Tab-separated table of C-alpha atoms in Angstrom:
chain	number	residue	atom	x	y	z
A	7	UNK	CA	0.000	0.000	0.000
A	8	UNK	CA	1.378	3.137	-1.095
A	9	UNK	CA	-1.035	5.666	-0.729
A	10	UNK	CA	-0.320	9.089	-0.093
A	11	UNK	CA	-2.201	10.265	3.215
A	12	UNK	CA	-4.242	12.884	0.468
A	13	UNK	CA	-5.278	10.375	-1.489
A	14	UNK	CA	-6.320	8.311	1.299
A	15	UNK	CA	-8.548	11.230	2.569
A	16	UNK	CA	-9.645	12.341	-0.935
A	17	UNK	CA	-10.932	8.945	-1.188
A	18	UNK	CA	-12.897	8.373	2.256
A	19	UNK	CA	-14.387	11.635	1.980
A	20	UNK	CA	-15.608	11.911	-1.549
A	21	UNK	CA	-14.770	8.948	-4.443
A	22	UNK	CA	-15.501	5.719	-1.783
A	23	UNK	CA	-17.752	7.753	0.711
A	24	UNK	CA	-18.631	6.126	3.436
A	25	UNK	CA	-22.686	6.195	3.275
A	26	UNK	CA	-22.965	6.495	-0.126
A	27	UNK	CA	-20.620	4.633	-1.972
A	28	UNK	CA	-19.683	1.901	0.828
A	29	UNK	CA	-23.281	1.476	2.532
A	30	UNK	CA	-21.529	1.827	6.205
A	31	UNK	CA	-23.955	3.883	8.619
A	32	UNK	CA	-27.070	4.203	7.089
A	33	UNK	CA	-29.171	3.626	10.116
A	34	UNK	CA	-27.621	7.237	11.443
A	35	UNK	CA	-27.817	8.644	8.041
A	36	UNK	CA	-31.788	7.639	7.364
A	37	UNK	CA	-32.919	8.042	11.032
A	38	UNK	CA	-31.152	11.435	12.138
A	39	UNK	CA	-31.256	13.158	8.849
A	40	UNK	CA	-34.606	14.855	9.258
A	41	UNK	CA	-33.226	18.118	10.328
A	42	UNK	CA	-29.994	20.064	9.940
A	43	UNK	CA	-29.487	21.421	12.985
A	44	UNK	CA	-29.373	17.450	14.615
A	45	UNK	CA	-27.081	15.987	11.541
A	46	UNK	CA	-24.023	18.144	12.047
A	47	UNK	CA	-23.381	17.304	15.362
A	48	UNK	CA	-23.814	13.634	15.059
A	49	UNK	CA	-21.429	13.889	12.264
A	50	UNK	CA	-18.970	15.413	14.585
A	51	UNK	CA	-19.774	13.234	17.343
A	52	UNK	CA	-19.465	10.250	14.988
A	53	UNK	CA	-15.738	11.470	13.531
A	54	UNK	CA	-15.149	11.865	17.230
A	55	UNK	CA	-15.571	8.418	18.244
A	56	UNK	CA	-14.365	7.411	15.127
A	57	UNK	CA	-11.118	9.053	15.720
A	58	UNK	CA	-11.163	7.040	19.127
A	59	UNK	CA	-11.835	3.634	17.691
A	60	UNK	CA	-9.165	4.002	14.955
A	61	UNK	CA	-6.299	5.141	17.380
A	62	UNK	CA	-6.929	2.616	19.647
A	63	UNK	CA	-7.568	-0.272	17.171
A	64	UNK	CA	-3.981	0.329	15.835
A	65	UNK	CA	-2.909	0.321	18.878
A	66	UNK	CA	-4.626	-2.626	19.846
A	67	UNK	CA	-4.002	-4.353	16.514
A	68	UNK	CA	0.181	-3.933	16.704
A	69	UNK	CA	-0.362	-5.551	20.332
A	70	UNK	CA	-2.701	-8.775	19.263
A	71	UNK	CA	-0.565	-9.244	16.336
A	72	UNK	CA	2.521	-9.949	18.308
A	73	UNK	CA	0.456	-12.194	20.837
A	74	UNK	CA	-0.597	-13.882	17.571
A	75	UNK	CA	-4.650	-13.665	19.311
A	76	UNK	CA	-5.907	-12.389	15.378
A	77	UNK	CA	-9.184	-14.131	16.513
A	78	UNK	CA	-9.735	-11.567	19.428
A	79	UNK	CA	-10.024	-8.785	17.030
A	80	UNK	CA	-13.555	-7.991	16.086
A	81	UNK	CA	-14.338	-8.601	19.972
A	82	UNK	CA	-11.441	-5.994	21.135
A	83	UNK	CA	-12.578	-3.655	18.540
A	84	UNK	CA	-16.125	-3.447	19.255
A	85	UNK	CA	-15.227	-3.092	23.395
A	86	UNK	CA	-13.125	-0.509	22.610
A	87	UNK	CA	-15.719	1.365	20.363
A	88	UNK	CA	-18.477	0.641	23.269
A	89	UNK	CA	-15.989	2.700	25.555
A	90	UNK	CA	-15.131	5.230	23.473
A	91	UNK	CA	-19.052	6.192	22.780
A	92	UNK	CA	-19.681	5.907	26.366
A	93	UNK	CA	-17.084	8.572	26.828
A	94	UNK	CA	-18.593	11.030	24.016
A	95	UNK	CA	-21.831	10.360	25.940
A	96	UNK	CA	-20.601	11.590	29.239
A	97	UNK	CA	-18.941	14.830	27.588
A	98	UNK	CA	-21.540	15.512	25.882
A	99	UNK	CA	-24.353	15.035	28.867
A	100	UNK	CA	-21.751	17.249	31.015
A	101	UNK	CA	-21.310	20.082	28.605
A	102	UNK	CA	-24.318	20.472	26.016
A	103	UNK	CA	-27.510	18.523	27.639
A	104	UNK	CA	-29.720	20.375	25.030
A	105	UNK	CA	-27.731	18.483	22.112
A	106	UNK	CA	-27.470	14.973	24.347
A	107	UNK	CA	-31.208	14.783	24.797
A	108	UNK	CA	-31.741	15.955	20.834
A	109	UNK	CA	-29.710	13.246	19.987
A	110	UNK	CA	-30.903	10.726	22.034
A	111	UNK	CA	-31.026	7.363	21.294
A	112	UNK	CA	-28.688	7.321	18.156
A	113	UNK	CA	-26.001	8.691	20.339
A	114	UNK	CA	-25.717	4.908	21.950
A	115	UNK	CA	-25.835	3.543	18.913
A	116	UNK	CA	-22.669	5.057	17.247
A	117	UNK	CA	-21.855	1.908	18.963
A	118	UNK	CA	-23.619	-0.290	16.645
A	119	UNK	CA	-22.824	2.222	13.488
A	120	UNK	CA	-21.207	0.059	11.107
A	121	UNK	CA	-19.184	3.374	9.713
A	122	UNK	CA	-17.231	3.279	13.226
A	123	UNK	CA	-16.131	-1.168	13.139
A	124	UNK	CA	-15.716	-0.126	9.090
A	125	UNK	CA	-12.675	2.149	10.111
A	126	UNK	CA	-11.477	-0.239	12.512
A	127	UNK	CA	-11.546	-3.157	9.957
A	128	UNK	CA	-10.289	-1.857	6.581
A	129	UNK	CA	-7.517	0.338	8.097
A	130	UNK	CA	-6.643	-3.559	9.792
A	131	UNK	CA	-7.387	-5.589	6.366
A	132	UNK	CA	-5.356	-2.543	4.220
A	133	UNK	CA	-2.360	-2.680	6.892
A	134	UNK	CA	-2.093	1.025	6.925
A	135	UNK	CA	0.233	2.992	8.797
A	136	UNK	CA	-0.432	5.142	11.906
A	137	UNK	CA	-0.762	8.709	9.800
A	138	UNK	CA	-2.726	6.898	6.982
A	139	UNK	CA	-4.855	5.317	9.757
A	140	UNK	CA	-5.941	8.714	11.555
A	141	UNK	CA	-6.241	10.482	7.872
A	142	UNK	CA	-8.237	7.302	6.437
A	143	UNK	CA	-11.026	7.441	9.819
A	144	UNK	CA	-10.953	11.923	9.668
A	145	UNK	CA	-11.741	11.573	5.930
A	146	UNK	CA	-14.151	9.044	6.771
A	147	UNK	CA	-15.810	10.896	9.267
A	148	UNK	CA	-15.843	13.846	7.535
A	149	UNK	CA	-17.317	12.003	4.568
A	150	UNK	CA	-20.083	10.826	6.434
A	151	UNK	CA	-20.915	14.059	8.143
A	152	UNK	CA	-20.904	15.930	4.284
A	153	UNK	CA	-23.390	13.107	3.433
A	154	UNK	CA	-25.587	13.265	6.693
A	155	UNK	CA	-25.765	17.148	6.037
A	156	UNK	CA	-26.393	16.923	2.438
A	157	UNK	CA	-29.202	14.686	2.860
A	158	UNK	CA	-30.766	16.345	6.276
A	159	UNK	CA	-30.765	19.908	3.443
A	160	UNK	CA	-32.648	17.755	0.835
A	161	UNK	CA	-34.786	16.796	3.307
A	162	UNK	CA	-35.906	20.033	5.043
A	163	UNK	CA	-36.148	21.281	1.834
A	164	UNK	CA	-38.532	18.470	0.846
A	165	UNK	CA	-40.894	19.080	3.827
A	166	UNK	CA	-42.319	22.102	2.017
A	167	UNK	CA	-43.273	19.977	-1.537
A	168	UNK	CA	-45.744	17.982	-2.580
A	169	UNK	CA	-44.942	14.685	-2.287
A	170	UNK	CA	-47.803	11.731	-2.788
A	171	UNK	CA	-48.347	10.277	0.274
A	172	UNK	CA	-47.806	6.774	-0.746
A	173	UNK	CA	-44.439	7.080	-0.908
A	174	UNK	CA	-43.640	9.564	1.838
A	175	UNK	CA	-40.879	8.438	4.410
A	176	UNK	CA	-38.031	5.851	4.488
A	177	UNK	CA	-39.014	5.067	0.448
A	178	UNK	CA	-38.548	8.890	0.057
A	179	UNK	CA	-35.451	8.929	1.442
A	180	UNK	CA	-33.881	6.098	-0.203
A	181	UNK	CA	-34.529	7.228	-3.265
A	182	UNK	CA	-32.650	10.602	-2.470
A	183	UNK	CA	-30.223	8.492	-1.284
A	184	UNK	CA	-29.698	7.250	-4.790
A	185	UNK	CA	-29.612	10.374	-6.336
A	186	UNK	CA	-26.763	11.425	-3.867
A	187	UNK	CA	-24.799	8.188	-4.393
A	188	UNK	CA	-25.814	8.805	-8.307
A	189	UNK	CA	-23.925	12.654	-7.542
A	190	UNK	CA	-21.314	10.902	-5.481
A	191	UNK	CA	-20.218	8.489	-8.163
A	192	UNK	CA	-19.062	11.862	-10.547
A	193	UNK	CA	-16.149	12.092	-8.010
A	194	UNK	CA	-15.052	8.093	-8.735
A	195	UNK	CA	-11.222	7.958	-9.614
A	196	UNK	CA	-10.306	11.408	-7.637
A	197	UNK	CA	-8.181	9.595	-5.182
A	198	UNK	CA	-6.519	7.839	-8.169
B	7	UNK	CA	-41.450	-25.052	25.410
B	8	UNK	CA	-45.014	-24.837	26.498
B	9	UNK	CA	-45.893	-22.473	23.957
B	10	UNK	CA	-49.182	-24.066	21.559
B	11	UNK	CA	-47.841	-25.255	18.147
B	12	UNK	CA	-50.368	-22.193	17.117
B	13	UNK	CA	-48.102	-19.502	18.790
B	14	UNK	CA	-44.459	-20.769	18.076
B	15	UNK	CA	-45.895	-20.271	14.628
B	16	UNK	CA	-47.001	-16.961	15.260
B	17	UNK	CA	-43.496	-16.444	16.370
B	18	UNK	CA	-41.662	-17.480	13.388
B	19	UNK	CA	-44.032	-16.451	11.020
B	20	UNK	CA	-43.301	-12.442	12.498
B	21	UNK	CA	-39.872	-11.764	11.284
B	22	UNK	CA	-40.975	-13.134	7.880
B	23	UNK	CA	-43.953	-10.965	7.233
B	24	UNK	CA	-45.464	-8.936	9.819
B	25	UNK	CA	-42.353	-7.631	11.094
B	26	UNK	CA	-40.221	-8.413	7.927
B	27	UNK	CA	-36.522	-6.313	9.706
B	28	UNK	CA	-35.999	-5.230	5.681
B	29	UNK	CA	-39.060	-3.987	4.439
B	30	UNK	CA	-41.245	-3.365	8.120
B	31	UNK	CA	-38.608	-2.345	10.595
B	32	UNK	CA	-35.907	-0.965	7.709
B	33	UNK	CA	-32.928	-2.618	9.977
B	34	UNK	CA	-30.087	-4.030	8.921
B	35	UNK	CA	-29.329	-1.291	6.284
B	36	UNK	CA	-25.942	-1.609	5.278
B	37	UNK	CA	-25.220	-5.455	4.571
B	38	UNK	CA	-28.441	-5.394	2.763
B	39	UNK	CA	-27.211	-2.687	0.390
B	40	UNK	CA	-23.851	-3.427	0.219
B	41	UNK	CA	-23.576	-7.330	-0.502
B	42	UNK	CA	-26.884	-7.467	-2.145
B	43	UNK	CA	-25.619	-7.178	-6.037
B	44	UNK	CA	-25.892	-11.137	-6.550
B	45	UNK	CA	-28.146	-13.735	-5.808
B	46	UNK	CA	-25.855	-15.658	-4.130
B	47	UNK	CA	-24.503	-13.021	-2.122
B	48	UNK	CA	-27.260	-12.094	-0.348
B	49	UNK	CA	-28.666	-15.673	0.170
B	50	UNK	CA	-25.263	-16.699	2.115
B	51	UNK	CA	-25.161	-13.006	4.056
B	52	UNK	CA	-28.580	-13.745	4.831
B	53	UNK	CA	-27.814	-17.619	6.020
B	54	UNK	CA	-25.020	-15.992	8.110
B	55	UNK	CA	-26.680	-13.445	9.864
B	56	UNK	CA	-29.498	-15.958	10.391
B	57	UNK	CA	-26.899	-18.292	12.026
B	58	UNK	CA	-25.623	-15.654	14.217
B	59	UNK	CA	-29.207	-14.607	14.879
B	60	UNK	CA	-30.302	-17.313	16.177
B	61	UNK	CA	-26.957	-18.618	18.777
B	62	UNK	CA	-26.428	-15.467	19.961
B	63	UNK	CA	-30.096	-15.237	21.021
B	64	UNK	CA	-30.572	-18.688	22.295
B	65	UNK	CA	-27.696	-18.044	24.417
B	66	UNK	CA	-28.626	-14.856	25.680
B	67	UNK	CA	-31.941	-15.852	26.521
B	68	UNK	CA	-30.165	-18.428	28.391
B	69	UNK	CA	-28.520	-16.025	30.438
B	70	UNK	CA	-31.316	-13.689	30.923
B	71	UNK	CA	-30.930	-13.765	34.508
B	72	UNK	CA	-27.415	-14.022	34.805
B	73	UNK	CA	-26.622	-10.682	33.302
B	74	UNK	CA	-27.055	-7.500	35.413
B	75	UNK	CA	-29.301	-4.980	33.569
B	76	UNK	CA	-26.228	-2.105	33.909
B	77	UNK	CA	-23.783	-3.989	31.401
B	78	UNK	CA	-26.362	-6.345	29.223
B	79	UNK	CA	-25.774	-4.512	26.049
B	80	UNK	CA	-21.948	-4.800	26.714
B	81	UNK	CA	-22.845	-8.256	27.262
B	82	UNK	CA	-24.776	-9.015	24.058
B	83	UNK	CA	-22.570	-7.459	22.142
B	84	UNK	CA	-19.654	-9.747	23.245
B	85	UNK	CA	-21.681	-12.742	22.759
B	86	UNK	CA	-22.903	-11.260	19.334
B	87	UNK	CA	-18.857	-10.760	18.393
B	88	UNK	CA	-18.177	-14.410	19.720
B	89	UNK	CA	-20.385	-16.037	16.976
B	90	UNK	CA	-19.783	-13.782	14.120
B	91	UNK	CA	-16.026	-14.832	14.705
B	92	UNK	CA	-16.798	-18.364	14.055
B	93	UNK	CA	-18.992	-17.371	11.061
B	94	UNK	CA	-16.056	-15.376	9.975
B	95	UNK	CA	-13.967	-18.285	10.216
B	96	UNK	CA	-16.443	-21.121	8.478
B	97	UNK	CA	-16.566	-18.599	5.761
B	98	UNK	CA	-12.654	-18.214	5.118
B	99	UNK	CA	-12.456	-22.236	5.210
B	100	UNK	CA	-15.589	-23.358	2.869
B	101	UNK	CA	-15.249	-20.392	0.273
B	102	UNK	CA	-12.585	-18.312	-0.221
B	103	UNK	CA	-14.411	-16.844	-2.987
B	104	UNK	CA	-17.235	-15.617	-1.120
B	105	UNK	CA	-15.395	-14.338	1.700
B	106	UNK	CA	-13.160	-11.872	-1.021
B	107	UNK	CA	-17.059	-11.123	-2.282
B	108	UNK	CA	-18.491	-10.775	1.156
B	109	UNK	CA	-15.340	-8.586	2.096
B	110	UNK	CA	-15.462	-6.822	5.744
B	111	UNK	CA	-19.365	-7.218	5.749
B	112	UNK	CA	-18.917	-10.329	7.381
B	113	UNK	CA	-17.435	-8.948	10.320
B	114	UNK	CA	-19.895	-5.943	10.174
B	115	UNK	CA	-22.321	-8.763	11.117
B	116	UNK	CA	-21.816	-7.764	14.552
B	117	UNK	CA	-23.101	-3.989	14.314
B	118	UNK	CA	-25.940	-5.033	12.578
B	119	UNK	CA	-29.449	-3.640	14.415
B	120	UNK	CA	-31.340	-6.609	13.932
B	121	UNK	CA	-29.334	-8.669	16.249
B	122	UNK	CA	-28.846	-6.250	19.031
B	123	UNK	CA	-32.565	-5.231	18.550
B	124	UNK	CA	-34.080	-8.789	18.919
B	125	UNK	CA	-31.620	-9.818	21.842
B	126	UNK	CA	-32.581	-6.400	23.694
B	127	UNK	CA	-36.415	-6.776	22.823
B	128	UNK	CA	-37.249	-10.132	22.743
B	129	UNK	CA	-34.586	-12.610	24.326
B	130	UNK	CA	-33.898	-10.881	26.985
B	131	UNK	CA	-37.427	-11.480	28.127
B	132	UNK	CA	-38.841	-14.880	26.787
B	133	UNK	CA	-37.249	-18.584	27.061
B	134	UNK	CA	-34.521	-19.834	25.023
B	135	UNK	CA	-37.079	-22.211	22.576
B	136	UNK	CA	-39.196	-19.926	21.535
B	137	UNK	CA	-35.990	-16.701	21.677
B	138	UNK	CA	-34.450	-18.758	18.643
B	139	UNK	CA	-37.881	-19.907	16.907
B	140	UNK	CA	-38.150	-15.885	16.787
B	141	UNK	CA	-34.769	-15.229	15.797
B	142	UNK	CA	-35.219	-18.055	13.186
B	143	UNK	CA	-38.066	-16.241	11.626
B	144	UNK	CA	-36.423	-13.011	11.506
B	145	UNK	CA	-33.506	-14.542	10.288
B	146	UNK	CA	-35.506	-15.987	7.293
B	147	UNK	CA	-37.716	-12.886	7.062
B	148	UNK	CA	-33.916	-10.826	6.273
B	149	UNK	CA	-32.995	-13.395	4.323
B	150	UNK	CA	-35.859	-13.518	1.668
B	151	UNK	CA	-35.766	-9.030	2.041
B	152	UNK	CA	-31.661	-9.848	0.911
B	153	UNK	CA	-33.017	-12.701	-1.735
B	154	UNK	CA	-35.643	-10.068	-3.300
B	155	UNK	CA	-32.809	-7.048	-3.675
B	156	UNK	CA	-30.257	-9.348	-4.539
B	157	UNK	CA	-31.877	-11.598	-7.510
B	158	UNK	CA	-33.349	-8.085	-8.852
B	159	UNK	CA	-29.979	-6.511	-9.165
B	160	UNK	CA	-28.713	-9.102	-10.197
B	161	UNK	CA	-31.465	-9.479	-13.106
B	162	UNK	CA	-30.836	-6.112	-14.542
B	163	UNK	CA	-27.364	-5.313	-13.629
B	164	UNK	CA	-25.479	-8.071	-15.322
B	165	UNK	CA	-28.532	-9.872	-16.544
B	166	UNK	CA	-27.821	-13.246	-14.771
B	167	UNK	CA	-29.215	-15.044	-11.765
B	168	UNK	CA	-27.419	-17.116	-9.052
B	169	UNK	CA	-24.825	-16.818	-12.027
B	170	UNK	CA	-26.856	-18.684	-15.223
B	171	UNK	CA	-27.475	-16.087	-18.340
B	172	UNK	CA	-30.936	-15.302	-18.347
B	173	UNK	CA	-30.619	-12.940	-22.080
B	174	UNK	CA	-29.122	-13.617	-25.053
B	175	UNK	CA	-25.595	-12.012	-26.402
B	176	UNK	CA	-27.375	-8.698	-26.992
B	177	UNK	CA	-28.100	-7.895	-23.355
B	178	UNK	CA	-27.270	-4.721	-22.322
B	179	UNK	CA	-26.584	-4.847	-18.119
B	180	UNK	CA	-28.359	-1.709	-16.728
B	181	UNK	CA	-24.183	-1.535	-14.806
B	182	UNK	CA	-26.434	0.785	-12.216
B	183	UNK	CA	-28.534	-1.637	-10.791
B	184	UNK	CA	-24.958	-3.423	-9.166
B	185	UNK	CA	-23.382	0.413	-8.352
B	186	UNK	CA	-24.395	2.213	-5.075
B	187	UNK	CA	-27.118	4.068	-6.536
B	188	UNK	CA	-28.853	1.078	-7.215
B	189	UNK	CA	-29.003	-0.267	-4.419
B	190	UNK	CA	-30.681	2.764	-2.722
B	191	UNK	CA	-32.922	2.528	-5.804
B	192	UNK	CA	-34.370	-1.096	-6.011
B	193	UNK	CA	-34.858	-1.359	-2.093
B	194	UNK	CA	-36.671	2.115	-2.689
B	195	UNK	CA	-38.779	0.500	-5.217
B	196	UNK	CA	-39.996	-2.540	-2.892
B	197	UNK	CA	-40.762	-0.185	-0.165
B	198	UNK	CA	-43.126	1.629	-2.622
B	199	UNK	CA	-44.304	-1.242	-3.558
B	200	UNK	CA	-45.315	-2.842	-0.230
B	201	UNK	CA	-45.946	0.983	0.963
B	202	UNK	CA	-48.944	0.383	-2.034
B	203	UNK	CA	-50.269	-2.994	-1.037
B	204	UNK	CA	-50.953	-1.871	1.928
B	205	UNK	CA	-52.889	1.324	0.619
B	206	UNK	CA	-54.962	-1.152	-1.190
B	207	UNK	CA	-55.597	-3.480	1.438
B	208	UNK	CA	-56.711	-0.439	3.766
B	209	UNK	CA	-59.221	0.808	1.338
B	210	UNK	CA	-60.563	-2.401	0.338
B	211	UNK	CA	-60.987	-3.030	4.323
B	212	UNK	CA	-62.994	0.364	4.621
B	213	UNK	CA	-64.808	-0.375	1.562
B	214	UNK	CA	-65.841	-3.727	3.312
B	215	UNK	CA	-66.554	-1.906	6.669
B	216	UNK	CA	-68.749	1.009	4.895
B	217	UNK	CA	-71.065	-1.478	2.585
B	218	UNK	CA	-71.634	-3.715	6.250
């Protein structure tokens, strides 16, 4: 692997994207993108624990390799991403209650948000480095926060038009989905 | 088990219609969009998950009162990781060519909602017989939800299914229908479509109900 830590970021952010191009996260992305002012912080909350998860998988990863206990992995990795949302939650109850209860139960389930293990796994199955670890889960994160507020815009936007009622919620949405992912595949061979 | 033969039906026939997790509940998002662009694919995602639906909640229905309510979902989760791990492994040694197909999504097993959801809501509360007759059923329910995006993707987008040519030469694959966007669009479609069936059904009941 000799990617440049650009490219690496290029990629995660725009040509793979997380939500729409890799399918990691979508519960998040279809179930808190109803309003704007809700989607950017989980977006930042998610990079945040994503950050987390990936600096402590490699860490975790260099250490199980060289007890040879590669069948421990996915368990480590998800106790450490348990932890590391549990923290968010705390900081976030101590200093902004008014976002902790908006959020509510999706902040919990970062835990189970594929996009988080995803960052864990392929920076494990690609055997990147430490830099192109942390650029590879920010670019990542960042990718799935553009796509959460992108589609939380549509959205609010969509309120206001006449839409027949048949096909009104999570149909709806996946079809904008597709359109995005349709946008999002214009940017395919960026990250070379 | 002293459930009726009536009722353990009623159990496993819920994840398969009533409460189908793909089309009802809309749970389970990402394998079922991401592995879903063949047939066979999503039928051996869907027997996986089912596997690890079913062990993990026999044995944490088994447990019920052993774990303290503080850490359960720490708990589950573990267990969850345990048997995804040996599904992980089977995998690697029966088909190496599935596991390059099935990629990480295997291992993404773990985070998926409809395992955490029916340990947490279900067998956490109820005995370990009819726990895995549940999970069975929702494990079939995802499977067939998989099955229906999977086989119709597959159709259009490189006009095969389960990997026999179903057009002649001149075919030309709809490439879409296996890219992202197509995903989002087919299981789109089905929602509409069951979204209308059940528009019908309600105003043929209150066309019933009105000429009573």
């Amino acid at each position: 692997m000799h990617e440049s830590a650009a490219q690496i970021f290029i990629n995660a952010l725009l040509a793979n994207n997380f939500v729409l191009a890799m399918f990691l996260g979508l519960c998040p992305f279809l179930g808190v993108s109803g309003k704007l002012e809700t989607a950017f912080p989980m977006g930042v909350a998610t990079t945040f624990v994503m950050l987390v998860a990936s600096l402590c998988a490699y860490g975790l990863n260099l250490l199980l390799t060289y007890f040879n206990l590669d069948f421990l992995r996915l368990i480590s990795y998800i106790v450490i991403i348990a932890s590391s949302v549990q923290l968010v939650e705390m900081v976030l109850k101590k200093y902004s209650p008014a976002l902790f209860r908006a959020l509510g139960i999706y902040l919990p389930l970062i835990t189970t948000n594929c996009a988080v293990l995803g960052v864990a796994l392929f920076q494990t199955a690609r055997e990147y480095d430490f830099v192109q670890s942390m650029t590879f889960s920010f670019g990542g994160g960042a990718g799935f926060t553009l796509a959460l507020v992108l589609m939380a815009s549509v959205r609010e936007r969509l309120t206001l038009s006449d839409v027949p009622s048949v096909a009104q919620g999570t149909a709806l949405s996946l079809m904008l989905a597709g359109v995005l992912s349709l946008a999002f595949m214009g940017f395919a061979g960026l990250g070379g | 088990m002293s459930q009726s033969p009536p009722r353990t039906w009623d159990e496993f026939m819920e994840g398969i219609w009533r409460q189908n997790p793909v089309f009802v509940m809309v749970l389970g998002m990402c394998p079922t969009l991401a592995v879903t662009v063949s047939g066979v694919n999503a039928l051996s995602m869907g027997v996986a998950t089912t596997f690890v639906l079913v062990f993990s909640c026999g044995l944490i229905s088994l447990l019920r009162k052993l774990i303290p309510k503080e850490v359960r979902i720490a708990t589950y989760i573990v267990i969850i990781a345990t048997f995804v791990t040996v599904v992980d492994y089977v995998i690697q040694a029966v088909s190496l060519a599935l596991y390059d197909a099935l990629g990480a999504f295997i291992q993404l097993i773990v985070v998926n909602c409809i395992i955490l959801g029916r340990a947490e809501a279900h067998a956490s509360k109820t005995p370990p017989g009819v726990a895995m007759i549940n999970a069975l059923g929702m494990g079939v329910g995802f499977t067939i939800g998989l099955l229906a995006l999977g086989t119709v993707r597959e159709i259009f987008g490189a006009g095969t299914l389960f990997g026999v040519a179903l057009f002649g030469e001149s075919f030309q694959p709809w490439v879409v229908m296996v890219l992202p966007p197509g995903g989002f669009f087919v299981l789109g479609s089905w929602l509409l479509f069951f979204a209308a069936l059940e528009r019908r059904k309600q105003r043929k009941l209150a066309e019933a109900t009105q000429n009573a």
